Structure formats: C-alpha cells, structure tokens
mmCIF file of C-alpha atoms in Angstrom:
data_model
loop_
_atom_site.group_PDB
_atom_site.id
_atom_site.type_symbol
_atom_site.label_atom_id
_atom_site.label_comp_id
_atom_site.label_asym_id
_atom_site.label_seq_id
_atom_site.Cartn_x
_atom_site.Cartn_y
_atom_site.Cartn_z
ATOM 1 C CA MET A 1 105.423 145.626 189.631
ATOM 2 C CA ILE A 2 105.783 148.906 187.823
ATOM 3 C CA SER A 3 108.252 150.353 185.336
ATOM 4 C CA PHE A 4 108.521 153.034 182.690
ATOM 5 C CA LEU A 5 109.715 152.658 179.119
ATOM 6 C CA ARG A 6 111.128 155.036 178.164
ATOM 7 C CA PHE A 7 110.130 152.582 180.308
ATOM 8 C CA PHE A 8 108.630 152.788 183.744
ATOM 9 C CA SER A 9 108.279 149.266 185.075
ATOM 10 C CA LEU A 10 106.520 147.436 187.593
ATOM 11 C CA GLY A 11 108.779 144.675 185.647
ATOM 12 C CA ALA A 12 109.815 144.585 181.967
ATOM 13 C CA SER A 13 113.512 144.232 181.271
ATOM 14 C CA ALA A 14 113.054 141.723 178.439
ATOM 15 C CA HIS A 15 110.760 144.198 176.701
ATOM 16 C CA ALA A 16 113.373 146.925 177.038
ATOM 17 C CA GLN A 17 116.022 144.680 175.497
ATOM 18 C CA ALA A 18 113.765 143.903 172.544
ATOM 19 C CA LEU A 19 113.230 147.610 172.008
ATOM 20 C CA GLY A 20 116.953 148.233 171.824
ATOM 21 C CA LEU A 21 117.167 149.827 175.274
ATOM 22 C CA PRO A 22 119.427 148.911 178.196
ATOM 23 C CA PHE A 23 118.030 146.860 181.062
ATOM 24 C CA LEU A 24 116.116 149.102 183.432
ATOM 25 C CA SER A 25 117.868 150.218 186.598
ATOM 26 C CA PRO A 26 116.113 149.257 189.839
ATOM 27 C CA TYR A 27 114.782 152.329 191.597
ATOM 28 C CA LEU A 28 116.134 151.141 194.959
ATOM 29 C CA GLN A 29 119.645 150.791 193.506
ATOM 30 C CA SER A 30 120.227 154.513 193.413
ATOM 31 C CA ILE A 31 124.033 154.541 193.327
ATOM 32 C CA GLY A 32 125.370 154.240 189.795
ATOM 33 C CA SER A 33 121.944 153.863 188.186
ATOM 34 C CA ASP A 34 121.023 155.410 184.850
ATOM 35 C CA TYR A 35 117.350 156.307 184.592
ATOM 36 C CA ARG A 36 117.451 158.017 181.212
ATOM 37 C CA HIS A 37 115.787 154.994 179.608
ATOM 38 C CA GLY A 38 113.402 154.215 182.456
ATOM 39 C CA ALA A 39 113.153 152.876 185.973
ATOM 40 C CA ASN A 40 112.103 149.576 187.483
ATOM 41 C CA TYR A 41 110.120 149.676 190.700
ATOM 42 C CA ALA A 42 109.562 145.921 190.810
ATOM 43 C CA THR A 43 110.694 143.839 193.766
ATOM 44 C CA LEU A 44 110.749 140.126 194.399
ATOM 45 C CA ALA A 45 107.479 138.781 195.862
ATOM 46 C CA SER A 46 105.612 142.093 195.701
ATOM 47 C CA THR A 47 101.828 142.289 195.928
ATOM 48 C CA VAL A 48 99.046 144.598 194.798
ATOM 49 C CA LEU A 49 97.382 144.734 198.208
ATOM 50 C CA LEU A 50 99.249 145.950 201.280
ATOM 51 C CA PRO A 51 100.820 142.916 202.964
ATOM 52 C CA ASN A 52 99.441 142.062 206.389
ATOM 53 C CA THR A 53 102.506 140.094 207.417
ATOM 54 C CA SER A 54 106.250 140.493 207.719
ATOM 55 C CA LEU A 55 108.862 139.823 205.057
ATOM 56 C CA PHE A 56 110.607 137.602 207.583
ATOM 57 C CA VAL A 57 107.490 135.486 208.181
ATOM 58 C CA THR A 58 106.184 134.840 204.666
ATOM 59 C CA GLY A 59 108.804 136.292 202.308
ATOM 60 C CA ILE A 60 106.299 138.780 200.849
ATOM 61 C CA SER A 61 107.893 142.082 199.842
ATOM 62 C CA PRO A 62 106.966 145.199 201.830
ATOM 63 C CA PHE A 63 107.042 147.144 198.544
ATOM 64 C CA SER A 64 103.440 146.665 197.453
ATOM 65 C CA LEU A 65 101.927 148.407 194.438
ATOM 66 C CA ALA A 66 100.936 151.483 196.460
ATOM 67 C CA ILE A 67 104.530 151.868 197.668
ATOM 68 C CA GLN A 68 105.816 151.534 194.105
ATOM 69 C CA ILE A 69 103.387 154.213 192.935
ATOM 70 C CA ASN A 70 104.626 156.512 195.699
ATOM 71 C CA GLN A 71 108.206 155.862 194.593
ATOM 72 C CA MET A 72 107.164 156.829 191.083
ATOM 73 C CA LYS A 73 105.683 160.084 192.357
ATOM 74 C CA GLU A 74 108.845 160.786 194.349
ATOM 75 C CA PHE A 75 110.959 160.142 191.262
ATOM 76 C CA LYS A 76 108.947 162.587 189.194
ATOM 77 C CA VAL A 77 109.379 165.286 191.829
ATOM 78 C CA LYS A 78 113.150 164.726 191.897
ATOM 79 C CA VAL A 79 113.388 164.916 188.105
ATOM 80 C CA HIS A 80 111.510 168.210 188.002
ATOM 81 C CA GLU A 81 113.514 169.629 190.921
ATOM 82 C CA PHE A 82 116.787 168.732 189.206
ATOM 83 C CA HIS A 83 115.864 170.348 185.914
ATOM 84 C CA SER A 84 114.266 173.368 187.609
ATOM 85 C CA ALA A 85 117.612 174.033 189.285
ATOM 86 C CA ARG A 86 119.146 174.100 185.775
ATOM 87 C CA LYS A 87 122.125 172.050 186.858
ATOM 88 C CA GLN A 88 124.850 171.680 184.287
ATOM 89 C CA GLY A 89 126.546 168.542 183.033
ATOM 90 C CA SER A 90 125.382 165.042 182.298
ATOM 91 C CA THR A 91 122.715 163.464 184.443
ATOM 92 C CA PRO A 92 121.380 159.920 184.864
ATOM 93 C CA LEU A 93 117.852 161.374 184.952
ATOM 94 C CA PRO A 94 115.377 161.669 182.054
ATOM 95 C CA SER A 95 113.923 164.935 180.837
ATOM 96 C CA PRO A 96 110.781 166.177 182.652
ATOM 97 C CA ASP A 97 108.550 165.483 179.648
ATOM 98 C CA VAL A 98 109.366 161.749 179.690
ATOM 99 C CA PHE A 99 106.410 160.955 181.947
ATOM 100 C CA GLY A 100 103.938 161.689 179.187
ATOM 101 C CA LYS A 101 105.938 159.787 176.558
ATOM 102 C CA SER A 102 106.640 156.581 178.464
ATOM 103 C CA LEU A 103 105.197 153.096 178.326
ATOM 104 C CA TYR A 104 104.159 151.989 181.809
ATOM 105 C CA THR A 105 104.106 148.248 182.363
ATOM 106 C CA PHE A 106 102.400 146.256 185.102
ATOM 107 C CA TYR A 107 103.030 142.591 185.869
ATOM 108 C CA ILE A 108 101.810 142.027 189.408
ATOM 109 C CA GLY A 109 99.170 140.062 191.305
ATOM 110 C CA GLN A 110 100.501 136.514 191.309
ATOM 111 C CA ASN A 111 101.690 136.770 194.906
ATOM 112 C CA ASP A 112 98.304 138.118 195.983
ATOM 113 C CA PHE A 113 96.815 134.992 194.428
ATOM 114 C CA THR A 114 99.272 132.413 195.724
ATOM 115 C CA SER A 115 100.638 133.596 199.070
ATOM 116 C CA ASN A 116 97.623 132.363 201.088
ATOM 117 C CA LEU A 117 96.341 129.791 198.613
ATOM 118 C CA ALA A 118 97.458 126.707 200.511
ATOM 119 C CA ALA A 119 96.022 128.047 203.779
ATOM 120 C CA ILE A 120 92.649 129.442 202.718
ATOM 121 C CA GLY A 121 92.006 127.683 199.415
ATOM 122 C CA ILE A 122 90.583 128.992 196.178
ATOM 123 C CA GLY A 123 87.343 130.125 197.808
ATOM 124 C CA GLY A 124 89.193 132.278 200.327
ATOM 125 C CA VAL A 125 91.453 133.868 197.741
ATOM 126 C CA LYS A 126 88.520 134.693 195.485
ATOM 127 C CA GLN A 127 87.098 136.929 198.214
ATOM 128 C CA TYR A 128 89.748 139.599 197.726
ATOM 129 C CA LEU A 129 90.638 139.207 194.035
ATOM 130 C CA PRO A 130 88.150 141.944 193.012
ATOM 131 C CA GLN A 131 90.155 144.330 195.234
ATOM 132 C CA VAL A 132 93.351 143.346 193.424
ATOM 133 C CA ALA A 133 91.908 144.109 189.985
ATOM 134 C CA ALA A 134 90.333 147.353 191.218
ATOM 135 C CA GLN A 135 93.579 148.572 192.770
ATOM 136 C CA ILE A 136 95.530 147.969 189.564
ATOM 137 C CA ALA A 137 92.963 150.039 187.673
ATOM 138 C CA GLY A 138 93.121 152.716 190.370
ATOM 139 C CA SER A 139 96.910 152.850 190.159
ATOM 140 C CA ILE A 140 96.697 153.412 186.416
ATOM 141 C CA LYS A 141 94.396 156.351 187.057
ATOM 142 C CA GLU A 142 96.991 157.777 189.456
ATOM 143 C CA LEU A 143 99.711 157.476 186.825
ATOM 144 C CA TYR A 144 97.377 159.034 184.263
ATOM 145 C CA ALA A 145 97.022 162.036 186.586
ATOM 146 C CA LEU A 146 100.835 162.246 186.607
ATOM 147 C CA GLY A 147 100.872 162.433 182.809
ATOM 148 C CA GLY A 148 101.087 158.755 181.850
ATOM 149 C CA ARG A 149 99.192 157.836 178.704
ATOM 150 C CA ALA A 150 100.382 154.385 177.547
ATOM 151 C CA PHE A 151 100.000 151.323 179.775
ATOM 152 C CA LEU A 152 100.642 147.601 179.311
ATOM 153 C CA VAL A 153 99.008 145.418 181.971
ATOM 154 C CA LEU A 154 99.864 141.722 181.981
ATOM 155 C CA ASN A 155 97.323 139.302 183.379
ATOM 156 C CA LEU A 156 98.153 136.319 185.600
ATOM 157 C CA ALA A 157 100.027 133.265 184.375
ATOM 158 C CA PRO A 158 98.474 129.769 184.651
ATOM 159 C CA ILE A 159 99.768 129.015 188.147
ATOM 160 C CA GLY A 160 98.209 125.562 187.991
ATOM 161 C CA CYS A 161 101.017 124.573 185.603
ATOM 162 C CA TYR A 162 103.901 125.687 187.817
ATOM 163 C CA PRO A 163 105.864 122.811 189.412
ATOM 164 C CA ALA A 164 105.884 124.457 192.856
ATOM 165 C CA PHE A 165 102.114 124.608 193.021
ATOM 166 C CA LEU A 166 101.669 121.151 191.541
ATOM 167 C CA VAL A 167 103.755 119.866 194.444
ATOM 168 C CA GLN A 168 102.434 122.084 197.226
ATOM 169 C CA LEU A 169 98.729 122.629 196.542
ATOM 170 C CA HIS A 170 96.208 120.039 197.591
ATOM 171 C CA HIS A 171 94.507 118.367 194.639
ATOM 172 C CA SER A 172 93.117 115.087 193.413
ATOM 173 C CA THR A 173 94.204 113.205 190.313
ATOM 174 C CA SER A 174 90.912 114.174 188.663
ATOM 175 C CA ASP A 175 91.995 117.828 188.930
ATOM 176 C CA ILE A 176 94.925 117.285 186.549
ATOM 177 C CA ASP A 177 94.361 117.972 182.858
ATOM 178 C CA ALA A 178 95.991 116.251 179.899
ATOM 179 C CA SER A 179 98.949 118.637 180.054
ATOM 180 C CA GLY A 180 99.592 117.922 183.731
ATOM 181 C CA CYS A 181 98.172 121.236 184.991
ATOM 182 C CA LEU A 182 95.741 121.836 187.858
ATOM 183 C CA ILE A 183 92.289 122.487 186.404
ATOM 184 C CA SER A 184 90.608 124.168 189.384
ATOM 185 C CA TYR A 185 93.470 126.558 190.092
ATOM 186 C CA ASN A 186 93.852 127.536 186.457
ATOM 187 C CA ASN A 187 90.097 128.131 186.265
ATOM 188 C CA ALA A 188 90.391 130.473 189.257
ATOM 189 C CA VAL A 189 93.152 132.378 187.451
ATOM 190 C CA VAL A 190 90.901 132.729 184.401
ATOM 191 C CA ASP A 191 88.159 134.147 186.649
ATOM 192 C CA TYR A 192 90.586 136.730 188.015
ATOM 193 C CA ASN A 193 91.881 137.604 184.560
ATOM 194 C CA ASN A 194 88.329 138.277 183.429
ATOM 195 C CA MET A 195 87.883 140.597 186.434
ATOM 196 C CA LEU A 196 91.073 142.421 185.489
ATOM 197 C CA LYS A 197 90.006 142.748 181.859
ATOM 198 C CA LYS A 198 86.656 144.212 182.958
ATOM 199 C CA ALA A 199 88.312 146.633 185.402
ATOM 200 C CA LEU A 200 90.652 147.859 182.660
ATOM 201 C CA SER A 201 87.778 148.231 180.229
ATOM 202 C CA GLN A 202 85.978 150.465 182.725
ATOM 203 C CA ALA A 203 89.161 152.459 183.396
ATOM 204 C CA ARG A 204 89.660 152.889 179.646
ATOM 205 C CA MET A 205 86.305 154.657 179.384
ATOM 206 C CA ALA A 206 87.283 157.008 182.234
ATOM 207 C CA LEU A 207 90.682 157.841 180.700
ATOM 208 C CA PRO A 208 89.909 159.016 177.159
ATOM 209 C CA GLU A 209 93.492 159.914 176.227
ATOM 210 C CA ALA A 210 95.026 156.666 177.487
ATOM 211 C CA SER A 211 96.214 153.654 175.542
ATOM 212 C CA LEU A 212 95.396 151.009 178.141
ATOM 213 C CA ILE A 213 96.391 147.557 176.896
ATOM 214 C CA TYR A 214 95.541 144.201 178.461
ATOM 215 C CA VAL A 215 98.310 141.678 177.752
ATOM 216 C CA ASP A 216 97.312 138.015 177.720
ATOM 217 C CA ILE A 217 100.525 136.483 179.094
ATOM 218 C CA HIS A 218 98.301 133.702 180.445
ATOM 219 C CA ALA A 219 97.517 132.429 176.959
ATOM 220 C CA ILE A 220 101.181 132.608 175.934
ATOM 221 C CA LEU A 221 102.534 130.666 178.912
ATOM 222 C CA LEU A 222 99.682 128.157 178.859
ATOM 223 C CA GLU A 223 100.619 127.327 175.275
ATOM 224 C CA LEU A 224 104.267 126.835 176.306
ATOM 225 C CA PHE A 225 103.301 124.588 179.218
ATOM 226 C CA ARG A 226 100.943 122.538 177.068
ATOM 227 C CA HIS A 227 103.089 122.242 173.957
ATOM 228 C CA PRO A 228 106.735 122.937 174.856
ATOM 229 C CA SER A 229 108.129 120.904 171.978
ATOM 230 C CA SER A 230 106.205 123.023 169.471
ATOM 231 C CA HIS A 231 108.308 125.993 170.561
ATOM 232 C CA GLY A 232 111.750 124.437 170.779
ATOM 233 C CA LEU A 233 111.466 123.402 174.443
ATOM 234 C CA LYS A 234 111.273 119.957 176.056
ATOM 235 C CA TYR A 235 109.835 120.270 179.571
ATOM 236 C CA GLY A 236 106.652 122.031 180.589
ATOM 237 C CA THR A 237 105.762 121.295 184.212
ATOM 238 C CA LYS A 238 109.263 120.301 185.344
ATOM 239 C CA ALA A 239 111.627 122.804 186.972
ATOM 240 C CA CYS A 240 115.166 123.256 185.698
ATOM 241 C CA CYS A 241 116.608 124.415 189.023
ATOM 242 C CA GLY A 242 115.494 122.239 191.912
ATOM 243 C CA ARG A 243 115.931 118.797 193.415
ATOM 244 C CA GLY A 244 114.083 115.528 193.597
ATOM 245 C CA GLY A 245 113.851 114.748 189.913
ATOM 246 C CA GLY A 246 110.587 113.130 188.888
ATOM 247 C CA PRO A 247 107.927 114.949 186.892
ATOM 248 C CA TYR A 248 108.390 118.271 188.748
ATOM 249 C CA ASN A 249 111.971 118.404 190.151
ATOM 250 C CA PHE A 250 110.759 120.655 192.961
ATOM 251 C CA ASP A 251 111.233 120.237 196.696
ATOM 252 C CA PRO A 252 109.776 122.930 198.991
ATOM 253 C CA LYS A 253 112.431 122.037 201.566
ATOM 254 C CA ALA A 254 115.222 123.161 199.224
ATOM 255 C CA TYR A 255 114.538 125.946 196.779
ATOM 256 C CA CYS A 256 116.728 126.645 193.749
ATOM 257 C CA GLY A 257 120.320 127.360 194.762
ATOM 258 C CA ASN A 258 119.826 126.405 198.417
ATOM 259 C CA THR A 259 121.727 123.754 200.338
ATOM 260 C CA ARG A 260 119.837 122.022 203.141
ATOM 261 C CA VAL A 261 120.166 119.052 205.447
ATOM 262 C CA ILE A 262 117.229 116.740 204.729
ATOM 263 C CA ASN A 263 116.863 113.414 206.521
ATOM 264 C CA GLY A 264 120.465 113.632 207.694
ATOM 265 C CA SER A 265 121.901 114.288 204.237
ATOM 266 C CA THR A 266 123.191 117.565 202.804
ATOM 267 C CA VAL A 267 121.466 118.284 199.505
ATOM 268 C CA THR A 268 121.592 121.179 197.048
ATOM 269 C CA ALA A 269 118.871 122.288 194.668
ATOM 270 C CA SER A 270 120.968 122.951 191.586
ATOM 271 C CA ALA A 271 120.325 124.096 188.036
ATOM 272 C CA CYS A 272 119.974 121.734 185.114
ATOM 273 C CA GLY A 273 122.526 121.745 182.305
ATOM 274 C CA ASP A 274 120.060 122.747 179.594
ATOM 275 C CA PRO A 275 117.818 125.553 180.920
ATOM 276 C CA ASP A 276 116.838 126.537 177.373
ATOM 277 C CA SER A 277 114.824 123.292 177.253
ATOM 278 C CA TYR A 278 112.517 124.273 180.129
ATOM 279 C CA VAL A 279 109.501 126.510 180.580
ATOM 280 C CA SER A 280 109.956 126.717 184.348
ATOM 281 C CA TRP A 281 113.219 127.851 185.914
ATOM 282 C CA ASP A 282 112.738 127.166 189.627
ATOM 283 C CA GLY A 283 109.179 125.921 189.879
ATOM 284 C CA ILE A 284 107.777 129.427 190.334
ATOM 285 C CA HIS A 285 109.339 131.580 187.598
ATOM 286 C CA ALA A 286 109.796 131.097 183.856
ATOM 287 C CA THR A 287 113.189 130.479 182.277
ATOM 288 C CA GLU A 288 114.952 133.045 180.138
ATOM 289 C CA ALA A 289 114.070 130.918 177.100
ATOM 290 C CA ALA A 290 110.356 130.999 177.961
ATOM 291 C CA ASN A 291 110.474 134.714 178.756
ATOM 292 C CA LYS A 292 112.049 135.446 175.378
ATOM 293 C CA LEU A 293 109.301 133.517 173.596
ATOM 294 C CA ALA A 294 106.679 135.350 175.657
ATOM 295 C CA THR A 295 108.233 138.739 174.895
ATOM 296 C CA ILE A 296 108.317 138.042 171.163
ATOM 297 C CA ALA A 297 104.639 137.026 171.287
ATOM 298 C CA ILE A 298 103.727 140.207 173.169
ATOM 299 C CA LEU A 299 105.685 142.527 170.913
ATOM 300 C CA ASN A 300 104.156 141.136 167.741
ATOM 301 C CA GLY A 301 100.842 142.407 169.066
ATOM 302 C CA SER A 302 98.707 139.288 168.749
ATOM 303 C CA PHE A 303 98.128 139.014 172.513
ATOM 304 C CA LEU A 304 97.277 142.680 173.126
ATOM 305 C CA ILE A 305 93.688 143.787 173.800
ATOM 306 C CA PRO A 306 92.857 146.130 172.181
ATOM 307 C CA PRO A 307 95.511 145.864 169.444
ATOM 308 C CA PHE A 308 98.446 148.204 170.000
ATOM 309 C CA PRO A 309 100.916 148.730 167.125
ATOM 310 C CA LEU A 310 104.166 148.376 169.039
ATOM 311 C CA HIS A 311 105.971 147.369 165.853
ATOM 312 C CA HIS A 312 104.990 150.694 164.258
ATOM 313 C CA LEU A 313 105.595 152.903 167.284
ATOM 314 C CA CYS A 314 108.858 151.365 168.504
ATOM 315 C CA ASP A 315 112.099 150.280 166.878
ATOM 316 C CA LEU A 316 112.041 146.611 167.843
ATOM 317 C CA GLN A 317 115.367 144.852 168.090
ATOM 318 C CA PRO A 318 115.935 141.090 167.793
ATOM 319 C CA ILE A 319 116.292 139.238 171.100
ATOM 320 C CA ASN A 320 119.498 137.218 171.071
#
C-alpha cells in the first residue's frame, strides 16, 4: 500500500494523526476528498505482485502495487495540470513541489505471503518472495524518478501469531512456541524480511539522495503478541471480533461482523466489549490499541534502519 505524507501512503493514517495531520483521503474516493496533506492509495487485500485471480474468487484486491504507483503518477500529472492552468480559488490539491517534500510509506506484502499459503505451503510461497521484495525496491526507484526522496518501508508482521492463521494453517503442536505462535511460519516471515532489508540496502546505494528507511514492524508486533500485559494489553493470540471463544476466538466460517447459518443455527461474529485489551482485532488485523503502540514505537525512531530523526524533522503530536 502506498501513501504520501505530506503523506503519500500505501497505508499510514495513524502516522498522519501522530504528526498532527488529518487522516489521509483515499485516492479512489475522489468526491469531497482533500489531498493537501497527502493521499492514500491503499486498498483492502492488496498485493505487491499482480493478482492472477479474481476479487470475487479469492478476495484479493485488483489494485496491486503497480496499479497504485500508476495512480500516483496520474495524481502528479493532475496536480501539475491544475496549477499550470493557474486556476483561482481554493483547491483540495497540494502544490506541485510537494512530491519532493513528502514522506512515502509502504506497508504491503502480507497478502502475497498468505493468500496461497494454505494451498502451496511455505516452500511454494518462498519461490516468489524474492520477486515481492524486488518489486517494492523497484517501485521506490520509480517514485524517486518522480521526485520522491523520503521513504518508510514496513516489513511483514509475524503472521504466525495471528489467530486466523493459527486456526487455518496446518501445523503440529511442536510448531507452537511458548507464546502460542507458529514457529515455521514466523521463521519464513523473518527470511522474507531479510530479503526486503537486503533489497532496500541495494536500492539505497543506487539512490544517493534518498532517505530509504526499513521499519521493523515485525519486532514491534512480535513483542506485543509475546508480552501483551507488559504494554497494557491482555490478549495476544486471541481475536476481539470473532466467534467461537477459546484461545483464538476465530471461525473462518464467520468473519468479524458477519452473520451466518452454521449447523442449522444463526450465529454472528461480534466484537468484544474491551478491544483495547487485544492485540488482534479480527484475527487478521491489529486493534487500534496495538496500532497506536506500534506507531509510537516507530515514531520514536528505535525501530528504523538506518536511524531517521522523525522527532527532529516533524512536529509529532500525542496520539489520544
């Protein structure tokens, strides 16, 4: 997912809030949107690689990273056309020079990793992960050619700790660690994250004027899953919004908010009463409470490689 701060985002609204900016307007929501502070090109279930299936078959978004980059290019053209026409009055568009002053954020790749995981296993997924890392690096080079100079790229979260995957992915009891997470799947994520870090390091050498930052969201979320109580939370690998109770509260037959007839009974996967106590919202995504903790950790700079002084360059606001 991509976005720009001034923000351009392939997904970073919490970061914008912490920086005292409004939430970013989705690029596809053109009516009534205000892009003066940035644009969000992210979509639900988007991938880095072009999807080879239909949205209606697998739920994967047709707006892959390449499409989002093209939308970004289209947006830049429209901004320059508007200002070249010297139109008068207020506009929801940024100034043309914003593209060289923005912070571009990437948080994408999890759906590339997980969408075929149950069908082809870790070994199958590993075959195309190098392409995923390489395409992210290539997309950054494209944005650099458009004038972008500052990039935050988040790595992959520890999917082996997510309730949905703990329920749905085949595993043995010996594959569960002391925190209740899947060892083999988390190891595969670490392998990918190392590929991504290497790809960004190589891109950094090719883009001498860029600030290209690798963000270790994996380490942040793994800490929350392993030690939720140390951070004011109660439940690590249990979903807030779901059904079934038990250690995971996740049922693939009824996702969060859905009502289904299961075994002759009508059931609803509903939200818990204390979402601020959970790391996982619906078994697949983090709660607002977890995202706030992750954002604070990112903005203080301790999970940025190489170090990037956000607290000196930006006016950080407290997250309420």
